[in-house]
Amino acid sequence: MSEHEYFMKAALDEARLALADGEFPVGCVIAAEGNILARGRRQNSLEGRRNEIDHAEMLTLRRLIAEQPGLDLGAVTVYSTLEPCLMCYSTMLLSGVRSFVWAYEDVMGGGANLPLYMLNTLYAQMRVHLVDRVLRAESLGLFQQFFQTGTYWQDSLLARYTLAQTVEAQL
């Protein structure tokens, strides 16, 4: 098992906990030097308490900064079961994170394809390391379970794309 797979399995564990609570199954871990520094999962995606700030990556980053305020975030890697959205991606970039690994592509709101070189100087000078599709099939399975029963983003492009995926497409 590769290091990326090891940490993604931990992120998938968080996503399973989110799914068990009826939440959107995004899990996240932030790691450095072979250790998990913080972990989290999506919260408040349910009707009646929906909050678009409580993404797994945002909660995990907040936890890490609170517990280790002096940590050089340029030395960490963020592992997420879903490609970070534009909000999470840009927040982590501005916080100093430069390494991202995710399992399943967010065809609706993924931020990792943001052409940084075309933006203003602050972003254009950033050099980022991106790795996708690590344990994609496992993450896809969680999202398929969610979209078969959940209500969050139910009629979205992401839901339609996810439910249209087949076992062959996962390989």
PDB file of C-alpha atoms in Angstrom:
ATOM      1  CA  MET A   1       0.000   0.000   0.000  1.00  0.00           C
ATOM      2  CA  SER A   2       1.347   3.401  -0.952  1.00  0.00           C
ATOM      3  CA  GLU A   3       1.552   6.317   1.463  1.00  0.00           C
ATOM      4  CA  HIS A   4      -1.219   8.080  -0.470  1.00  0.00           C
ATOM      5  CA  GLU A   5      -3.459   5.014  -0.140  1.00  0.00           C
ATOM      6  CA  TYR A   6      -2.734   4.754   3.588  1.00  0.00           C
ATOM      7  CA  PHE A   7      -3.826   8.326   4.268  1.00  0.00           C
ATOM      8  CA  MET A   8      -6.762   8.120   1.850  1.00  0.00           C
ATOM      9  CA  LYS A   9      -8.046   5.082   3.754  1.00  0.00           C
ATOM     10  CA  ALA A  10      -8.120   7.273   6.867  1.00  0.00           C
ATOM     11  CA  ALA A  11     -10.031   9.951   4.931  1.00  0.00           C
ATOM     12  CA  LEU A  12     -12.447   7.260   3.713  1.00  0.00           C
ATOM     13  CA  ASP A  13     -13.008   6.203   7.344  1.00  0.00           C
ATOM     14  CA  GLU A  14     -14.064   9.790   8.085  1.00  0.00           C
ATOM     15  CA  ALA A  15     -16.335   9.786   5.032  1.00  0.00           C
ATOM     16  CA  ARG A  16     -17.989   6.568   6.230  1.00  0.00           C
ATOM     17  CA  LEU A  17     -18.683   8.212   9.592  1.00  0.00           C
ATOM     18  CA  ALA A  18     -20.233  11.189   7.792  1.00  0.00           C
ATOM     19  CA  LEU A  19     -22.381   8.854   5.679  1.00  0.00           C
ATOM     20  CA  ALA A  20     -23.485   6.926   8.775  1.00  0.00           C
ATOM     21  CA  ASP A  21     -24.736  10.260  10.172  1.00  0.00           C
ATOM     22  CA  GLY A  22     -26.609  10.950   6.931  1.00  0.00           C
ATOM     23  CA  GLU A  23     -24.086  13.610   5.909  1.00  0.00           C
ATOM     24  CA  PHE A  24     -22.419  14.137   2.540  1.00  0.00           C
ATOM     25  CA  PRO A  25     -19.604  11.523   2.606  1.00  0.00           C
ATOM     26  CA  VAL A  26     -16.522  13.708   2.446  1.00  0.00           C
ATOM     27  CA  GLY A  27     -13.662  12.842   4.754  1.00  0.00           C
ATOM     28  CA  CYS A  28     -10.337  14.587   5.088  1.00  0.00           C
ATOM     29  CA  VAL A  29      -7.002  14.053   6.768  1.00  0.00           C
ATOM     30  CA  ILE A  30      -4.011  16.337   6.834  1.00  0.00           C
ATOM     31  CA  ALA A  31      -0.691  14.539   7.087  1.00  0.00           C
ATOM     32  CA  ALA A  32       3.020  15.249   7.231  1.00  0.00           C
ATOM     33  CA  GLU A  33       6.119  13.119   7.703  1.00  0.00           C
ATOM     34  CA  GLY A  34       4.112   9.897   7.795  1.00  0.00           C
ATOM     35  CA  ASN A  35       1.669  11.056  10.480  1.00  0.00           C
ATOM     36  CA  ILE A  36      -1.930  12.195  10.509  1.00  0.00           C
ATOM     37  CA  LEU A  37      -2.007  15.648  12.065  1.00  0.00           C
ATOM     38  CA  ALA A  38      -5.761  16.275  11.845  1.00  0.00           C
ATOM     39  CA  ARG A  39      -8.882  14.596  10.544  1.00  0.00           C
ATOM     40  CA  GLY A  40     -12.435  15.631   9.878  1.00  0.00           C
ATOM     41  CA  ARG A  41     -15.598  15.025   7.892  1.00  0.00           C
ATOM     42  CA  ARG A  42     -18.439  16.959   6.332  1.00  0.00           C
ATOM     43  CA  GLN A  43     -20.993  18.265   8.803  1.00  0.00           C
ATOM     44  CA  ASN A  44     -24.276  20.116   8.525  1.00  0.00           C
ATOM     45  CA  SER A  45     -25.256  19.058   5.029  1.00  0.00           C
ATOM     46  CA  LEU A  46     -28.690  17.894   6.209  1.00  0.00           C
ATOM     47  CA  GLU A  47     -31.908  19.815   5.581  1.00  0.00           C
ATOM     48  CA  GLY A  48     -32.744  22.241   8.344  1.00  0.00           C
ATOM     49  CA  ARG A  49     -29.165  22.774   9.444  1.00  0.00           C
ATOM     50  CA  ARG A  50     -27.370  23.100   6.129  1.00  0.00           C
ATOM     51  CA  ASN A  51     -24.196  25.131   6.390  1.00  0.00           C
ATOM     52  CA  GLU A  52     -21.843  25.417   3.433  1.00  0.00           C
ATOM     53  CA  ILE A  53     -18.893  26.409   5.593  1.00  0.00           C
ATOM     54  CA  ASP A  54     -18.679  23.049   7.368  1.00  0.00           C
ATOM     55  CA  HIS A  55     -16.854  21.195   4.605  1.00  0.00           C
ATOM     56  CA  ALA A  56     -14.512  18.413   5.699  1.00  0.00           C
ATOM     57  CA  GLU A  57     -11.413  20.264   4.531  1.00  0.00           C
ATOM     58  CA  MET A  58     -12.360  23.508   6.277  1.00  0.00           C
ATOM     59  CA  LEU A  59     -13.110  21.767   9.576  1.00  0.00           C
ATOM     60  CA  THR A  60      -9.905  19.732   9.394  1.00  0.00           C
ATOM     61  CA  LEU A  61      -7.783  22.771   8.586  1.00  0.00           C
ATOM     62  CA  ARG A  62      -9.357  24.731  11.455  1.00  0.00           C
ATOM     63  CA  ARG A  63      -8.653  21.869  13.837  1.00  0.00           C
ATOM     64  CA  LEU A  64      -5.026  21.647  12.728  1.00  0.00           C
ATOM     65  CA  ILE A  65      -4.436  25.398  13.021  1.00  0.00           C
ATOM     66  CA  ALA A  66      -6.040  25.448  16.488  1.00  0.00           C
ATOM     67  CA  GLU A  67      -3.950  22.508  17.719  1.00  0.00           C
ATOM     68  CA  GLN A  68      -0.659  23.449  16.018  1.00  0.00           C
ATOM     69  CA  PRO A  69      -0.765  27.185  15.285  1.00  0.00           C
ATOM     70  CA  GLY A  70       2.906  27.476  14.324  1.00  0.00           C
ATOM     71  CA  LEU A  71       2.970  24.558  11.909  1.00  0.00           C
ATOM     72  CA  ASP A  72       4.371  25.213   8.430  1.00  0.00           C
ATOM     73  CA  LEU A  73       1.380  24.278   6.279  1.00  0.00           C
ATOM     74  CA  GLY A  74       3.636  24.122   3.250  1.00  0.00           C
ATOM     75  CA  ALA A  75       4.905  20.824   4.661  1.00  0.00           C
ATOM     76  CA  VAL A  76       1.515  19.082   4.850  1.00  0.00           C
ATOM     77  CA  THR A  77      -0.581  17.124   2.382  1.00  0.00           C
ATOM     78  CA  VAL A  78      -4.362  17.294   2.387  1.00  0.00           C
ATOM     79  CA  TYR A  79      -6.175  14.034   1.592  1.00  0.00           C
ATOM     80  CA  SER A  80      -9.850  14.275   0.714  1.00  0.00           C
ATOM     81  CA  THR A  81     -12.372  11.756  -0.555  1.00  0.00           C
ATOM     82  CA  LEU A  82     -13.729  14.397  -2.947  1.00  0.00           C
ATOM     83  CA  GLU A  83     -11.746  16.946  -4.928  1.00  0.00           C
ATOM     84  CA  PRO A  84     -11.733  20.106  -2.809  1.00  0.00           C
ATOM     85  CA  CYS A  85     -14.242  22.724  -3.895  1.00  0.00           C
ATOM     86  CA  LEU A  86     -13.118  26.187  -4.883  1.00  0.00           C
ATOM     87  CA  MET A  87     -13.740  27.548  -1.361  1.00  0.00           C
ATOM     88  CA  CYS A  88     -11.693  24.836   0.354  1.00  0.00           C
ATOM     89  CA  TYR A  89      -8.946  24.801  -2.258  1.00  0.00           C
ATOM     90  CA  SER A  90      -8.390  28.550  -2.228  1.00  0.00           C
ATOM     91  CA  THR A  91      -8.563  28.730   1.584  1.00  0.00           C
ATOM     92  CA  MET A  92      -5.926  26.042   1.885  1.00  0.00           C
ATOM     93  CA  LEU A  93      -3.757  27.715  -0.752  1.00  0.00           C
ATOM     94  CA  LEU A  94      -3.919  31.027   1.096  1.00  0.00           C
ATOM     95  CA  SER A  95      -3.069  29.159   4.310  1.00  0.00           C
ATOM     96  CA  GLY A  96       0.105  27.774   2.722  1.00  0.00           C
ATOM     97  CA  VAL A  97      -0.942  24.238   1.742  1.00  0.00           C
ATOM     98  CA  ARG A  98       0.604  23.174  -1.570  1.00  0.00           C
ATOM     99  CA  SER A  99      -0.016  19.414  -1.747  1.00  0.00           C
ATOM    100  CA  PHE A 100      -3.450  17.870  -2.382  1.00  0.00           C
ATOM    101  CA  VAL A 101      -4.583  14.296  -2.931  1.00  0.00           C
ATOM    102  CA  TRP A 102      -8.179  13.281  -3.572  1.00  0.00           C
ATOM    103  CA  ALA A 103     -10.131  10.175  -4.485  1.00  0.00           C
ATOM    104  CA  TYR A 104     -13.157  11.262  -6.498  1.00  0.00           C
ATOM    105  CA  GLU A 105     -13.396  14.146  -8.933  1.00  0.00           C
ATOM    106  CA  ASP A 106     -15.930  16.887  -8.240  1.00  0.00           C
ATOM    107  CA  VAL A 107     -17.292  17.492 -11.739  1.00  0.00           C
ATOM    108  CA  MET A 108     -19.610  20.173 -10.421  1.00  0.00           C
ATOM    109  CA  GLY A 109     -17.514  22.286  -8.070  1.00  0.00           C
ATOM    110  CA  GLY A 110     -13.959  21.016  -7.923  1.00  0.00           C
ATOM    111  CA  GLY A 111     -11.398  23.739  -7.473  1.00  0.00           C
ATOM    112  CA  ALA A 112      -8.169  21.922  -8.287  1.00  0.00           C
ATOM    113  CA  ASN A 113      -8.429  22.674 -11.993  1.00  0.00           C
ATOM    114  CA  LEU A 114      -8.280  26.401 -11.244  1.00  0.00           C
ATOM    115  CA  PRO A 115      -5.629  27.823 -13.607  1.00  0.00           C
ATOM    116  CA  LEU A 116      -3.530  29.566 -10.968  1.00  0.00           C
ATOM    117  CA  TYR A 117      -1.074  30.930 -13.519  1.00  0.00           C
ATOM    118  CA  MET A 118      -3.890  32.983 -15.087  1.00  0.00           C
ATOM    119  CA  LEU A 119      -4.882  34.670 -11.839  1.00  0.00           C
ATOM    120  CA  ASN A 120      -3.444  37.657 -10.033  1.00  0.00           C
ATOM    121  CA  THR A 121       0.131  37.533  -8.773  1.00  0.00           C
ATOM    122  CA  LEU A 122      -0.724  36.083  -5.365  1.00  0.00           C
ATOM    123  CA  TYR A 123      -2.014  32.867  -6.958  1.00  0.00           C
ATOM    124  CA  ALA A 124      -0.019  32.912 -10.196  1.00  0.00           C
ATOM    125  CA  GLN A 125       3.242  32.328  -8.320  1.00  0.00           C
ATOM    126  CA  MET A 126       1.986  29.314  -6.369  1.00  0.00           C
ATOM    127  CA  ARG A 127       3.352  25.891  -7.286  1.00  0.00           C
ATOM    128  CA  VAL A 128       0.997  23.116  -6.295  1.00  0.00           C
ATOM    129  CA  HIS A 129       1.288  19.319  -6.239  1.00  0.00           C
ATOM    130  CA  LEU A 130      -1.960  17.536  -7.193  1.00  0.00           C
ATOM    131  CA  VAL A 131      -2.740  13.801  -7.168  1.00  0.00           C
ATOM    132  CA  ASP A 132      -6.177  12.500  -8.101  1.00  0.00           C
ATOM    133  CA  ARG A 133      -8.053   9.175  -8.236  1.00  0.00           C
ATOM    134  CA  VAL A 134      -6.398   7.586  -5.171  1.00  0.00           C
ATOM    135  CA  LEU A 135      -8.850   4.869  -4.069  1.00  0.00           C
ATOM    136  CA  ARG A 136     -11.442   6.430  -6.373  1.00  0.00           C
ATOM    137  CA  ALA A 137     -13.687   3.346  -6.511  1.00  0.00           C
ATOM    138  CA  GLU A 138     -14.090   3.273  -2.729  1.00  0.00           C
ATOM    139  CA  SER A 139     -15.004   6.938  -2.613  1.00  0.00           C
ATOM    140  CA  LEU A 140     -17.340   6.632  -5.593  1.00  0.00           C
ATOM    141  CA  GLY A 141     -19.177   3.832  -3.784  1.00  0.00           C
ATOM    142  CA  LEU A 142     -19.826   6.078  -0.785  1.00  0.00           C
ATOM    143  CA  PHE A 143     -21.152   8.879  -2.989  1.00  0.00           C
ATOM    144  CA  GLN A 144     -23.367   6.441  -4.875  1.00  0.00           C
ATOM    145  CA  GLN A 145     -24.822   5.239  -1.573  1.00  0.00           C
ATOM    146  CA  PHE A 146     -25.446   8.804  -0.507  1.00  0.00           C
ATOM    147  CA  PHE A 147     -27.093   9.941  -3.734  1.00  0.00           C
ATOM    148  CA  GLN A 148     -29.381   6.890  -3.782  1.00  0.00           C
ATOM    149  CA  THR A 149     -30.971   8.009  -0.511  1.00  0.00           C
ATOM    150  CA  GLY A 150     -29.790  11.490   0.480  1.00  0.00           C
ATOM    151  CA  THR A 151     -31.290  14.855  -0.369  1.00  0.00           C
ATOM    152  CA  TYR A 152     -28.196  17.087  -0.446  1.00  0.00           C
ATOM    153  CA  TRP A 153     -27.335  18.041  -4.057  1.00  0.00           C
ATOM    154  CA  GLN A 154     -29.773  15.328  -5.131  1.00  0.00           C
ATOM    155  CA  ASP A 155     -30.611  16.811  -8.545  1.00  0.00           C
ATOM    156  CA  SER A 156     -27.119  18.148  -9.250  1.00  0.00           C
ATOM    157  CA  LEU A 157     -24.655  17.404 -12.002  1.00  0.00           C
ATOM    158  CA  LEU A 158     -22.494  15.638  -9.404  1.00  0.00           C
ATOM    159  CA  ALA A 159     -25.380  13.341  -8.394  1.00  0.00           C
ATOM    160  CA  ARG A 160     -26.234  12.465 -11.997  1.00  0.00           C
ATOM    161  CA  TYR A 161     -22.588  11.881 -12.887  1.00  0.00           C
ATOM    162  CA  THR A 162     -21.999   9.763  -9.790  1.00  0.00           C
ATOM    163  CA  LEU A 163     -25.077   7.580 -10.239  1.00  0.00           C
ATOM    164  CA  ALA A 164     -24.233   7.031 -13.922  1.00  0.00           C
ATOM    165  CA  GLN A 165     -20.826   5.543 -13.060  1.00  0.00           C
ATOM    166  CA  THR A 166     -20.487   1.782 -13.497  1.00  0.00           C
ATOM    167  CA  VAL A 167     -18.077  -0.752 -12.088  1.00  0.00           C
ATOM    168  CA  GLU A 168     -16.189  -0.713 -15.401  1.00  0.00           C
ATOM    169  CA  ALA A 169     -15.739   3.072 -15.129  1.00  0.00           C
ATOM    170  CA  GLN A 170     -14.248   2.632 -11.665  1.00  0.00           C
ATOM    171  CA  LEU A 171     -11.369   0.490 -12.913  1.00  0.00           C
TER     172      LEU A 171
END
